[in-house]
Coordinates of C-alpha atoms (C1' of nucleotides) in Angstrom, one line a residue:
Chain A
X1202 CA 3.5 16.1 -23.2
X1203 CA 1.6 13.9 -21.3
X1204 CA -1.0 12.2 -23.0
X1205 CA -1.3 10.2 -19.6
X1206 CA -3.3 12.8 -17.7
X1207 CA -6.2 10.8 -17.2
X1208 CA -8.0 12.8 -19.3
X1209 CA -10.2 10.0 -21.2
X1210 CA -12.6 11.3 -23.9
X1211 CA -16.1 10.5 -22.9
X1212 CA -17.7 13.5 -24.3
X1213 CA -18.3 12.3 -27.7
X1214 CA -18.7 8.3 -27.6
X1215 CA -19.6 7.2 -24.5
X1216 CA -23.6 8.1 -24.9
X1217 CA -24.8 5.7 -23.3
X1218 CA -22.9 6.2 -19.6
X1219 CA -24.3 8.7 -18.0
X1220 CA -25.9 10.9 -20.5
X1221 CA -29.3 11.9 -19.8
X1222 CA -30.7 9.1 -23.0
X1223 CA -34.7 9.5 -20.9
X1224 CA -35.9 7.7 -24.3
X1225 CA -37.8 10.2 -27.0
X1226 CA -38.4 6.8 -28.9
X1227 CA -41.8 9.2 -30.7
X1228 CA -39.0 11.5 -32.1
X1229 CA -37.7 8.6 -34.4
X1230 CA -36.8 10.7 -36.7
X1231 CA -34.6 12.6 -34.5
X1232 CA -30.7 11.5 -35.3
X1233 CA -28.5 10.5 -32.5
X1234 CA -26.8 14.0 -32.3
X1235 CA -29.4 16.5 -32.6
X1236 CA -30.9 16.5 -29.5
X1237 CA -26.8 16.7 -28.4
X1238 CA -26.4 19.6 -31.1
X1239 CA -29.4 21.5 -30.4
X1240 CA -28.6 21.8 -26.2
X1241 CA -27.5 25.6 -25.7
X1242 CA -24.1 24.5 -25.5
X1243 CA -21.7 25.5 -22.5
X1244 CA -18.3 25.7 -23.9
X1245 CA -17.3 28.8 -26.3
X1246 CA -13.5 26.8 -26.6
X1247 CA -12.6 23.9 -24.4
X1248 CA -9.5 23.3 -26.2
X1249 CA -8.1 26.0 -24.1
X1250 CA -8.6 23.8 -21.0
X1251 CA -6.8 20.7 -22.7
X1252 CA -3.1 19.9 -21.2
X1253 CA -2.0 20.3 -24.7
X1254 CA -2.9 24.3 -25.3
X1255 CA 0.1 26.3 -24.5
X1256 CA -1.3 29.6 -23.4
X1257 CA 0.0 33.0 -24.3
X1258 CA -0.2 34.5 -20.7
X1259 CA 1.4 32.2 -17.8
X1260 CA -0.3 34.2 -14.6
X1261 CA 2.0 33.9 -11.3
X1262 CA 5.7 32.6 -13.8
X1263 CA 6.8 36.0 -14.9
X1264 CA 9.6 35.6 -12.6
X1265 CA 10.5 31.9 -14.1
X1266 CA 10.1 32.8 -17.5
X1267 CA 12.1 35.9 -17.0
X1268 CA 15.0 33.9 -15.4
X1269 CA 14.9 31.7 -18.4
X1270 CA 15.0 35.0 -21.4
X1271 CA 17.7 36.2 -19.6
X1272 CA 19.9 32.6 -19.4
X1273 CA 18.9 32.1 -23.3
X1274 CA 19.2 35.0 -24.8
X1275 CA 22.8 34.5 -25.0
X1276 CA 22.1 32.1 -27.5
X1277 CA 21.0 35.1 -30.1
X1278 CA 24.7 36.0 -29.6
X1279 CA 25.5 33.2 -31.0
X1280 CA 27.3 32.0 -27.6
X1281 CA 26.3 28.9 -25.7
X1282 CA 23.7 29.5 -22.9
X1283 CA 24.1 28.2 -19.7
X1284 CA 22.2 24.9 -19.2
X1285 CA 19.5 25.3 -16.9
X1286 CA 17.5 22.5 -14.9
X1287 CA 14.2 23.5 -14.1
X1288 CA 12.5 22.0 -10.4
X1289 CA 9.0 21.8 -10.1
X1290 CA 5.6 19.4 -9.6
X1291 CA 3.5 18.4 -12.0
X1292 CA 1.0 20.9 -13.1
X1293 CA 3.0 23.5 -11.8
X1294 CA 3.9 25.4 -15.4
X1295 CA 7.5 24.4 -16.1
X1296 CA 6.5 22.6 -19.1
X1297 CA 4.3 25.4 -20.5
X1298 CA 6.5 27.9 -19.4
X1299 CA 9.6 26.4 -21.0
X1300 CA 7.9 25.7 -24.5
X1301 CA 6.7 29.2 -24.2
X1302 CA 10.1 30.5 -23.8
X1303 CA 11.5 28.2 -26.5
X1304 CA 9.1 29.3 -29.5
X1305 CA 9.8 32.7 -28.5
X1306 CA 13.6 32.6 -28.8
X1307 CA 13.0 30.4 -32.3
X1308 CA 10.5 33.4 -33.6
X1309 CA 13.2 36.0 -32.2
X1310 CA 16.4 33.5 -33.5
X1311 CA 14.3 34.2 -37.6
X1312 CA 14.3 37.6 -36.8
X1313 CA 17.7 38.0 -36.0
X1314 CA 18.9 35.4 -38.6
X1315 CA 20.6 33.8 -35.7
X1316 CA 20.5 30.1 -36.6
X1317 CA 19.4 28.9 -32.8
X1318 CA 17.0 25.7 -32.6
X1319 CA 15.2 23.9 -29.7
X1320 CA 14.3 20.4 -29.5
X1321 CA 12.1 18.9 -27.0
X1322 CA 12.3 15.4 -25.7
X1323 CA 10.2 13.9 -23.3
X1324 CA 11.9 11.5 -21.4
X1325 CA 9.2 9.2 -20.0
X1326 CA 8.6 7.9 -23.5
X1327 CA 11.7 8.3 -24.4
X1328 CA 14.0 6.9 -21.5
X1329 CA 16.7 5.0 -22.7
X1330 CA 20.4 6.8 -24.1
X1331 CA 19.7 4.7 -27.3
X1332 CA 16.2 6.4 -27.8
X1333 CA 17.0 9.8 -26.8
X1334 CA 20.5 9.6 -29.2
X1335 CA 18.1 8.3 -32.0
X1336 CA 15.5 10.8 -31.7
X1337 CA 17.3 13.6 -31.4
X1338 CA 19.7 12.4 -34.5
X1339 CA 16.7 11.8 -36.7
X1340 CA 15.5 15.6 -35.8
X1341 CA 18.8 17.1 -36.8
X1342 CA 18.9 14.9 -39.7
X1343 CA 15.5 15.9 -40.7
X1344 CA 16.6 19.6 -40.3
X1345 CA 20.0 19.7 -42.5
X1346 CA 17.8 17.9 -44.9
X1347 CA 15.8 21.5 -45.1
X1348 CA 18.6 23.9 -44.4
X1349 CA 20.6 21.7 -47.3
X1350 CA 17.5 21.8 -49.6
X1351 CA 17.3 25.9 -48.6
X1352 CA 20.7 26.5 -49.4
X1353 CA 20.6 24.3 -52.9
X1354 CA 17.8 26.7 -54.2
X1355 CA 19.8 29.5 -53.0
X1356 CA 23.2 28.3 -54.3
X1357 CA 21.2 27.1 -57.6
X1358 CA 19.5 30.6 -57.7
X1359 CA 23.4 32.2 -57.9
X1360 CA 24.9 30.3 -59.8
X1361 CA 22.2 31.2 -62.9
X1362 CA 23.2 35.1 -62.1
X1363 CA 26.3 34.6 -62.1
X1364 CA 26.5 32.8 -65.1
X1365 CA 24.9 35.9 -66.7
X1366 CA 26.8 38.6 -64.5
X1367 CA 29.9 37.2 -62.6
X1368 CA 29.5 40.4 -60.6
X1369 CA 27.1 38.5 -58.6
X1370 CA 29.6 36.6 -57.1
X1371 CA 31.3 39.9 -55.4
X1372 CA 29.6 39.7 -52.2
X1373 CA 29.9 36.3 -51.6
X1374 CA 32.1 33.3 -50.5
X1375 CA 32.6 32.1 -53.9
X1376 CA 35.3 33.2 -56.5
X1377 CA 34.3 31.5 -59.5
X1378 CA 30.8 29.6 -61.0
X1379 CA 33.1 26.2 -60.8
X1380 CA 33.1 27.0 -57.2
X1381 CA 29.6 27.2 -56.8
X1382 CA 29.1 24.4 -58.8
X1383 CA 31.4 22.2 -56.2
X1384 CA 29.5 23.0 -53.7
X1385 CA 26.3 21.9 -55.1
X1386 CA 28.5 18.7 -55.4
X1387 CA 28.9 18.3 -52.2
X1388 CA 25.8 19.2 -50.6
X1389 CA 23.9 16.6 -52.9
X1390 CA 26.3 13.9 -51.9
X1391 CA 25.9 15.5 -48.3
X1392 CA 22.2 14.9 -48.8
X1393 CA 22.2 11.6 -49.6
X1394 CA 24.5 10.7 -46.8
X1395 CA 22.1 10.7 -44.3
X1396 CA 20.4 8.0 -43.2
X1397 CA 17.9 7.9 -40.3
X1398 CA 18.5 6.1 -37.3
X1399 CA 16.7 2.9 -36.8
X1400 CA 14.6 2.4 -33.6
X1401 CA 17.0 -0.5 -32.5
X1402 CA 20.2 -2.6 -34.0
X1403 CA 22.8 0.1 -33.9
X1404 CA 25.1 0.1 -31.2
X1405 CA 25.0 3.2 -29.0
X1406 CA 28.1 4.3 -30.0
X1407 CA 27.3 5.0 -33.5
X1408 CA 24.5 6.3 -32.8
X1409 CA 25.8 8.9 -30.5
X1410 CA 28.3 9.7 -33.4
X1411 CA 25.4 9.8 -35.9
X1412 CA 23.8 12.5 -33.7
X1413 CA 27.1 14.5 -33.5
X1414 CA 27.7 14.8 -36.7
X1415 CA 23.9 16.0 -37.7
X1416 CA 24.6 18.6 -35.1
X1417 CA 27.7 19.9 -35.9
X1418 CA 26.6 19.8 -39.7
X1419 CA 26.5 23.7 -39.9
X1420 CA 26.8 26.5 -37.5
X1421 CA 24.4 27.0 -34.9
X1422 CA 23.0 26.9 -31.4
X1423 CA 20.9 24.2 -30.3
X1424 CA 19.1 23.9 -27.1
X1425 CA 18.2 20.7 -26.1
X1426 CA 14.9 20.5 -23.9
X1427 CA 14.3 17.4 -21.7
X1428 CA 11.3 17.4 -20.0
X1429 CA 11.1 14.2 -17.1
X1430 CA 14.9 13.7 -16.9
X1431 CA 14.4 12.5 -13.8
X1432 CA 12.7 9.5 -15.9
X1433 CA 15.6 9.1 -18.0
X1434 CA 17.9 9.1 -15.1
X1435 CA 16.0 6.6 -13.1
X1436 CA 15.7 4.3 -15.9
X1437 CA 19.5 4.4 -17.4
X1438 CA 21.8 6.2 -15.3
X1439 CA 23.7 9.6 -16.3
X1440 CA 25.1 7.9 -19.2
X1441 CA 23.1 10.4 -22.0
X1442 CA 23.5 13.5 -19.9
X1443 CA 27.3 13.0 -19.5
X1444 CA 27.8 12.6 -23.2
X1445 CA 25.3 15.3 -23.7
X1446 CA 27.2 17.5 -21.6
X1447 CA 30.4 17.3 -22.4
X1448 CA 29.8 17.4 -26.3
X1449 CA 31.0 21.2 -26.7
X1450 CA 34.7 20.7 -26.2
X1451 CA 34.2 18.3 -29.3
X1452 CA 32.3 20.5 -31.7
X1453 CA 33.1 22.9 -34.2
X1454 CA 30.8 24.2 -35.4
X1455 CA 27.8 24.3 -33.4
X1456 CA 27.1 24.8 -29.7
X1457 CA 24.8 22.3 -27.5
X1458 CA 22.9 23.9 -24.1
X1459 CA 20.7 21.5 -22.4
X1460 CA 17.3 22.1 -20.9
X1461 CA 16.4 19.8 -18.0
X1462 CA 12.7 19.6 -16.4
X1463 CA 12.2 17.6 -13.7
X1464 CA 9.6 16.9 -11.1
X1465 CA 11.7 15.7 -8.2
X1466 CA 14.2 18.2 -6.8
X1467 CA 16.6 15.5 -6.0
X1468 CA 17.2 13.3 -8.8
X1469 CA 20.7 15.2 -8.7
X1470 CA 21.8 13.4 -6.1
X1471 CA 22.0 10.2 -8.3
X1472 CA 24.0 11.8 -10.9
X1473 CA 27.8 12.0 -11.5
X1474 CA 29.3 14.9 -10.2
X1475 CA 30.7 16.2 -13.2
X1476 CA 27.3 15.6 -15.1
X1477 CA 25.9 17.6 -11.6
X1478 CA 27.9 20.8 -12.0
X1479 CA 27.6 20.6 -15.4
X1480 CA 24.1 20.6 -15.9
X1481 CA 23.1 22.7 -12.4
X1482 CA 24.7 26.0 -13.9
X1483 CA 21.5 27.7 -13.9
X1484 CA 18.2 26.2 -11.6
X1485 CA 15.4 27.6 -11.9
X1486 CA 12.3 26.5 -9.3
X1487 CA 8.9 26.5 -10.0
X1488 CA 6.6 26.3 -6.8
X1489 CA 3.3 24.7 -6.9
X1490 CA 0.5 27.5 -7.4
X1491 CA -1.8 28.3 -4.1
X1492 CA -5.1 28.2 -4.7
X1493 CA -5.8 32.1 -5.3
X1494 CA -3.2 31.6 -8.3
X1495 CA -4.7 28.4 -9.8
X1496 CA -8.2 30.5 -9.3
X1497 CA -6.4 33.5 -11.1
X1498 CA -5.5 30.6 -14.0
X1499 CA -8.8 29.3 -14.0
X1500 CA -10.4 32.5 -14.2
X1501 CA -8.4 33.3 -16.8
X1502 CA -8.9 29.9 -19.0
X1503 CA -12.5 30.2 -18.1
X1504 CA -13.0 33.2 -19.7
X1505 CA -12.2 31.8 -23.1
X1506 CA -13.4 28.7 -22.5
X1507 CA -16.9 28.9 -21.6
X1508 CA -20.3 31.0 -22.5
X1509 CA -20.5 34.0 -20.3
X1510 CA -22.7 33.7 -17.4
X1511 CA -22.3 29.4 -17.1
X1512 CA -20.5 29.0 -14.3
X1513 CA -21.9 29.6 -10.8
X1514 CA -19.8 31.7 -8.9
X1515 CA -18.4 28.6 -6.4
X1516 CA -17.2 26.4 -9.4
X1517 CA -13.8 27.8 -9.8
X1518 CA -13.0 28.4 -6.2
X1519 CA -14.0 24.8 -6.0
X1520 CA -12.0 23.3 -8.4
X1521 CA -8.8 25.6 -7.5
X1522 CA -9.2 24.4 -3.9
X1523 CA -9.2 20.6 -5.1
X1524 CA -6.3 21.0 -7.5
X1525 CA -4.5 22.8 -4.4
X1526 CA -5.0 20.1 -2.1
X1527 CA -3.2 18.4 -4.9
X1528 CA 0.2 19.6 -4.4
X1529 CA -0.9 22.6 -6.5
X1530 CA -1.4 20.9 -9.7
X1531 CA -2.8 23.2 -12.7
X1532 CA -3.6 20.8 -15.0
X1533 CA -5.3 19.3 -12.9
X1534 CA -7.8 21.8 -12.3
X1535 CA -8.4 22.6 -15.8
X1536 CA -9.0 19.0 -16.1
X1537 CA -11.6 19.2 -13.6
X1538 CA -13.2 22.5 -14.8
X1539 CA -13.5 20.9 -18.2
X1540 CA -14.8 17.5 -16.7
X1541 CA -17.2 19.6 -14.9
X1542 CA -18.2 21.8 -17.6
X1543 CA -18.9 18.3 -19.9
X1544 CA -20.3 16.9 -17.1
X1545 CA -23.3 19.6 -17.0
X1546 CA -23.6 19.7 -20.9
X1547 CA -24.5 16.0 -20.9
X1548 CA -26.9 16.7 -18.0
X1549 CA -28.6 19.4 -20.1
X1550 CA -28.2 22.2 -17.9
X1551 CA -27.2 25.9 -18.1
X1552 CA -24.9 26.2 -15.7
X1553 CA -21.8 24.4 -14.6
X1554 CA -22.9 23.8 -10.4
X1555 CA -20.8 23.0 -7.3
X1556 CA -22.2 19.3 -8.0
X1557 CA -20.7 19.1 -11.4
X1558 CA -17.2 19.8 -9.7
X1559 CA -17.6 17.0 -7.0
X1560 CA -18.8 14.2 -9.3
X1561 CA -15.9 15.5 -12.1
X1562 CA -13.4 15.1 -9.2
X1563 CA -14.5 11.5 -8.5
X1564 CA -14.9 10.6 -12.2
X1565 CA -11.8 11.6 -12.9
X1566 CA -10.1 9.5 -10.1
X1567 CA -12.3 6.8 -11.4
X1568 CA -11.2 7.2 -15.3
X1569 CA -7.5 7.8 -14.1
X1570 CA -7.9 4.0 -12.1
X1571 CA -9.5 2.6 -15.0
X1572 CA -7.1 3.2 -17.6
X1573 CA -3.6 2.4 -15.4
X1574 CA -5.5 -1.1 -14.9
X1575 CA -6.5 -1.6 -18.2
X1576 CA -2.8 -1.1 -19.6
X1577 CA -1.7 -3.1 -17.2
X1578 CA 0.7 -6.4 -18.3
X1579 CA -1.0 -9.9 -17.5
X1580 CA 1.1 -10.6 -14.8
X1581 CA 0.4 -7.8 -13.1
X1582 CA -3.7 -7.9 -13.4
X1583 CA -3.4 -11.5 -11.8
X1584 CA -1.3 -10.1 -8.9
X1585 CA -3.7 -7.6 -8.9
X1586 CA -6.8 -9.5 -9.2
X1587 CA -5.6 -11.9 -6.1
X1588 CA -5.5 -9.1 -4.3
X1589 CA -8.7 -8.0 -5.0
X1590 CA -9.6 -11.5 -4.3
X1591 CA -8.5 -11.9 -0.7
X1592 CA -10.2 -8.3 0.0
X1593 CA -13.5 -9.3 -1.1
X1594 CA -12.9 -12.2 0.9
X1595 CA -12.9 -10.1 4.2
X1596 CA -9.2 -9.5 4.1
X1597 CA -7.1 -6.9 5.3
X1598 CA -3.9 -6.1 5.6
X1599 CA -2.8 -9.1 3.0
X1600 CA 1.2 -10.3 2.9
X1601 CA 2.7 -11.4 -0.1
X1602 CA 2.8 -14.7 1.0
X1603 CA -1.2 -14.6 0.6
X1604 CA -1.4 -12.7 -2.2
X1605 CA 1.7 -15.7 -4.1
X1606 CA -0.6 -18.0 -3.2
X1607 CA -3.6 -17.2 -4.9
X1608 CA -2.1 -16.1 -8.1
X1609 CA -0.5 -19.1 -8.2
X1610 CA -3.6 -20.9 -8.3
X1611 CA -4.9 -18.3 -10.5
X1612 CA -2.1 -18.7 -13.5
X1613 CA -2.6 -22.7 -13.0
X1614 CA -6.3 -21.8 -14.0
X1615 CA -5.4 -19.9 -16.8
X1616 CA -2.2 -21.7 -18.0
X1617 CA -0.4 -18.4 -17.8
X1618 CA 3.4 -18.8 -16.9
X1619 CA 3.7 -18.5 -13.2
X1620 CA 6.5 -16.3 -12.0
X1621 CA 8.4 -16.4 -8.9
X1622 CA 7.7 -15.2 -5.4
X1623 CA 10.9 -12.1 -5.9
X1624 CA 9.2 -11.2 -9.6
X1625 CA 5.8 -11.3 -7.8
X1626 CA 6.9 -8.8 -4.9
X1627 CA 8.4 -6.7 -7.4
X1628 CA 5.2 -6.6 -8.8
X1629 CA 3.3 -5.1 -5.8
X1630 CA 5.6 -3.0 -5.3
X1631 CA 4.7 -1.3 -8.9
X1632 CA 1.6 -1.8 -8.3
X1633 CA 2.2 0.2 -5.2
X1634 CA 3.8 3.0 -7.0
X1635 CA 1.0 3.3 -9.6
X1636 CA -1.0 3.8 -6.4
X1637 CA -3.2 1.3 -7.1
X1638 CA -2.4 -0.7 -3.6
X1639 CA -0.3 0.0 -0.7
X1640 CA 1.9 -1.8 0.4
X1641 CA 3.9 -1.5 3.4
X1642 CA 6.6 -3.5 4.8
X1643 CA 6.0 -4.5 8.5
X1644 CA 7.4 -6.5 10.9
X1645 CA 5.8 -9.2 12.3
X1646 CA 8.3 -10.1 15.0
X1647 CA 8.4 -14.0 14.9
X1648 CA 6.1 -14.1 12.5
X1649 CA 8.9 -12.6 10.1
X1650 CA 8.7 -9.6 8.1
X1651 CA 6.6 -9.2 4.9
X1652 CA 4.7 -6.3 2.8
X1653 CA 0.8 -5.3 4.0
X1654 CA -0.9 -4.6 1.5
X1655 CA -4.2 -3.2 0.8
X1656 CA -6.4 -2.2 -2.2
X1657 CA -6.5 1.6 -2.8
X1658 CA -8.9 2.0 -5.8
X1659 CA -12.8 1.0 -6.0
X1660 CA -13.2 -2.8 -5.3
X1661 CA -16.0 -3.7 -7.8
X1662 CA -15.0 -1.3 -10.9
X1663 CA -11.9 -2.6 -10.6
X1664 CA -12.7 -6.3 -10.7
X1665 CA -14.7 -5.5 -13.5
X1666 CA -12.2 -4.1 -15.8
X1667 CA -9.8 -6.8 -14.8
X1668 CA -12.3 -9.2 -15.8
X1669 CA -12.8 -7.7 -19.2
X1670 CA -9.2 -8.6 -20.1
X1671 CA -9.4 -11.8 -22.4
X1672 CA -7.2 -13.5 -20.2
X1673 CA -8.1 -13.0 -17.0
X1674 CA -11.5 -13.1 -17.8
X1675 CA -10.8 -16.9 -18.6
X1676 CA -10.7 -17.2 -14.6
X1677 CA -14.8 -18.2 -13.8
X1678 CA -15.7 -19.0 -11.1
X1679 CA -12.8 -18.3 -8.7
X1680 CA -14.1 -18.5 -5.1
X1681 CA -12.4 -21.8 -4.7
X1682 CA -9.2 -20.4 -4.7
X1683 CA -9.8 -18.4 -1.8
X1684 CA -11.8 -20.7 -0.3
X1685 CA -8.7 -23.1 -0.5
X1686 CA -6.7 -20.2 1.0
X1687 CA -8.8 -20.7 4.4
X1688 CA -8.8 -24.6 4.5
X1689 CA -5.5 -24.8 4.7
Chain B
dT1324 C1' 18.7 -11.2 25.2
dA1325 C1' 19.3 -14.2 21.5
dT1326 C1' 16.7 -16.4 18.1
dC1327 C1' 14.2 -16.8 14.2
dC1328 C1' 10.3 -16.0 11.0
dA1329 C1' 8.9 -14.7 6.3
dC1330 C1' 9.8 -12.2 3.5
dC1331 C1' 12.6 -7.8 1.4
dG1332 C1' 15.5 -6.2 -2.1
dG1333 C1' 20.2 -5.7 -4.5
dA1334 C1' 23.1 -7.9 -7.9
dA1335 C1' 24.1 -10.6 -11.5
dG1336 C1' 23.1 -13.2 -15.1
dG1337 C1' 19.9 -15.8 -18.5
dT1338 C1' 16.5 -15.7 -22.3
dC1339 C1' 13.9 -13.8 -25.8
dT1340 C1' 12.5 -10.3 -29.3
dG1341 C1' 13.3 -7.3 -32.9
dG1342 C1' 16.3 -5.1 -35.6
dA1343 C1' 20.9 -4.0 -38.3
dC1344 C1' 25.0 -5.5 -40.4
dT1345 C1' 28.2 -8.7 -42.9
Chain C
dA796 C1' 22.7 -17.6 -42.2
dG797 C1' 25.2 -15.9 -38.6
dT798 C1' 26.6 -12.3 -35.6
dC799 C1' 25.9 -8.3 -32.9
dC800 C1' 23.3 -5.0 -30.1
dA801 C1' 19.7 -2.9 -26.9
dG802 C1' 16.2 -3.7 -24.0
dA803 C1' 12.4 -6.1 -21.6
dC804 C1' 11.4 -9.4 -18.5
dC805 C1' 12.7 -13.0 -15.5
dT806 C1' 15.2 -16.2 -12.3
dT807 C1' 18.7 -17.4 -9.0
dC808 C1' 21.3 -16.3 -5.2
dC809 C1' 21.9 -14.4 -1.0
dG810 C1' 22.7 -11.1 2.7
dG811 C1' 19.6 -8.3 5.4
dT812 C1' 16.0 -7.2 8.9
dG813 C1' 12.3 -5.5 12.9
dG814 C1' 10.5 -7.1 16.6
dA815 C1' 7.5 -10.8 19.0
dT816 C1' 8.7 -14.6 21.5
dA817 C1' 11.2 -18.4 24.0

DNA sequence: TATCCACCGGAAGGTCTGGACT
DNA sequence: AGTCCAGACCTTCCGGTGGATA
């Protein structure tokens, strides 16, 4: 999941934006939504444009989610599958595709009676071993609470019959009703043994042996899904997916395959190479869509989604073409159909037009800017803000020296803490990676070596947003800063 | 060609928070 | 109350560096 997708929801608050509001102050009685009820609406279902609908149909993945049947299916055996890592940029299916694939084997595994469960963790929330050991601990912990409940009423169920008819007992495990009994016993005390894992305070040890146990509880197969473990590598090393990896030799009664998704097609490099082999048994690739596919997707999404005859015939060969240009990202041109589509409901008119497109495209941009700024830490708006700062100033191409300098004088303003020149360069460079600046390092020859950098996101609606932070906002008037920069 | 600027960026360690356990 | 743990966020220290200039 990606909540993060820049996908802010105008549609049904923000009235007062861009929303055709001409004033029909005769129509007082009129409430706020009818004349926003009443418009022939445009969309039939636009949840089937949101990042969160899995579909049913993956057009141009056949291949992928054939691969993946084939690897899994050895888990309705009852044997471990191989673990697969799946390659592939954003918006290019793997997610989708994999979930897909997951609820199908769980639907088959009931069929079967093949005890075979999936979990999925995503590891840019979750990216440290402690919070993926917990997680996944808590979910099996959660699930032998059921399957322990399940088998109480079944065991409770037998042991009345066979009280009446020990005949009942033939077919079964048990010799005697004391047996069954026992076993009751100890499931209840089973039951009562398991305690969730607390968000923090364990060490990571005993959490991992927490997890192991919950797992091994009864006989199964478990597939464990982790989507962004390029994240979780990044962030704390290979630590989780060697444990992870080598827990078969240690269990006895269940079986462990792991599921990697990752959007960089390298991020093996930086693992151990026993975790590498390991994990690598099976890759699977996922290559961004062309732009006749994502039109084939949007087509198809479309279809559901809207009214017949609303969109112009150029509106999804538009928006497949942007989303193209973007490394062939899918969600991102369901996001912009959608924006589009809302776009030309708010402006009252029938059809979605090539101009909806173009002005979704730039609002989206604009929302995606607006919300990584917002969340932003304090720190980092000030770093940001003096940036913005010198550029309004006439300034290009500004070196960390510069940019030091002015938040310096900005966090004196404020009373905020001021952080050191290395903490401050560490700073940019996030900022850098967020892509709200670049920053490049260049020499200067004598005149040493240092990052340019230079604002990549709207000046003004920037400013503005920073400015609405209670903090930073303290800053008033702050021309003398920069002014200050020049005099001396 | 050697020097030297103005910072880069890795490593290591400190401090604080929030929680569990004894 | 005191101890332990993970993790976020910083600081300190310091070797490294590309290329204009003396």
């Amino acid at each position: 999941m990606d909540g993060f997708s820049g996908d802010v929801d105008l549609e049904d608050l923000d009235l007062d934006s861009d929303a055709d509001d001409s004033g029909e102050a005769d129509e007082a009685s009129r409430g706020l939504f009818d004349d926003l009820l009443e418009g022939e609406p445009i969309f039939e279902n636009k949840e089937v444009l949101r990042p969160s609908y899995t579909p049913h149909k993956l057009p141009h993945r056949e291949e992928q989610i054939n691969n993946m049947a084939t690897i899994l299916v050895t888990a309705l055996r009852g044997e471990t599958p191989s673990n697969i890592l799946i390659y592939g940029k954003t918006g290019t299916g793997k997610t989708a595709s994999a979930k897909f694939v997951s609820e199908e084997l769980e639907t088959t595994s009931q069929k079967y009676e093949v005890p075979c469960e999936v979990e999925y963790i995503n590891c840019e929330v979750t990216d440290t071993q402690y919070r993926v050991l917990a997680q996944l601990a808590n979910k099996f912990i959660d699930k032998n609470g059921r399957y322990i409940e399940n088998r109480l009423e079944e065991l409770g169920d037998l042991r009345d019959r066979a009280a009446e008819d020990p005949a009942e007992l033939d077919d079964t495990d048990f010799d005697s009703v004391a047996a069954v009994e026992n076993e009751i016993t100890s499931l209840e005390s089973d039951l009562e043994e398991f305690d969730p894992v607390p968000m923090t305070g364990w060490p990571t040890d005993r959490v991992y042996s927490t997890f192991f146990d919950a797992v091994d509880y009864h006989e199964r197969v478990v597939v464990i899904m982790l989507d962004e473990i390029d994240k979780l590598v990044e962030k704390s090393g290979d630590d989780t997916l060697y444990n992870l990896s080598r827990m078969n030799s240690e269990l006895d009664n269940s079986r462990v395959s792991i599921m990697g998704i990752s959007n960089d097609l390298k991020f093996t490099d930086f693992l151990d190479p026993r975790v590498k082999s390991s994990l690598g048994e099976e890759e699977i690739v996922f290559p961004p869509y062309d732009a006749t596919q994502l039109r084939d997707i949007l087509q198809h999404r479309a279809e559901i989604a809207f009214k017949s005859a609303t969109l112009s015939d150029d509106v999804i060969p538009l928006c497949a073409a942007f989303a193209a240009q973007e490394h062939g990202d899918a969600r991102r041109a369901l996001d912009l159909l959608r924006t589009a589509g809302e776009l030309a409901e708010r402006g009252r008119t029938e059809t979605v037009e090539e101009a909806h497109v173009r002005k979704a495209q730039e609002k989206i941009e604009l929302d995606r800017v607006v919300e990584v700024v917002r969340t932003l830490p304090t720190q980092s708006k000030l770093v940001l803000y003096a940036t913005i700062l010198l550029e309004k100033n006439g300034v290009h191409n500004i070196n960390t020296g510069e940019v030091f300098n002015i938040y310096k004088r900005l966090c004196q303003e404020i009373e905020a803490d001021v952080l050191t020149q290395r903490r401050v360069t560490d700073l940019i460079s996030e900022l850098d990676m967020l892509g709200i600046v670049n920053a490049i390092v260049v020499s200067k020859g004598r005149y040493g070596r240092t990052k340019e950098i230079n604002l990549s996101v709207p000046l003004d609606e920037t400013e503005a947003v920073l400015l609405s932070d209670s903090r930073v906002g303290e800053v008033e008037d702050a021309q003398p800063f920069v002014q200050a920069r020049f005099d001396n």
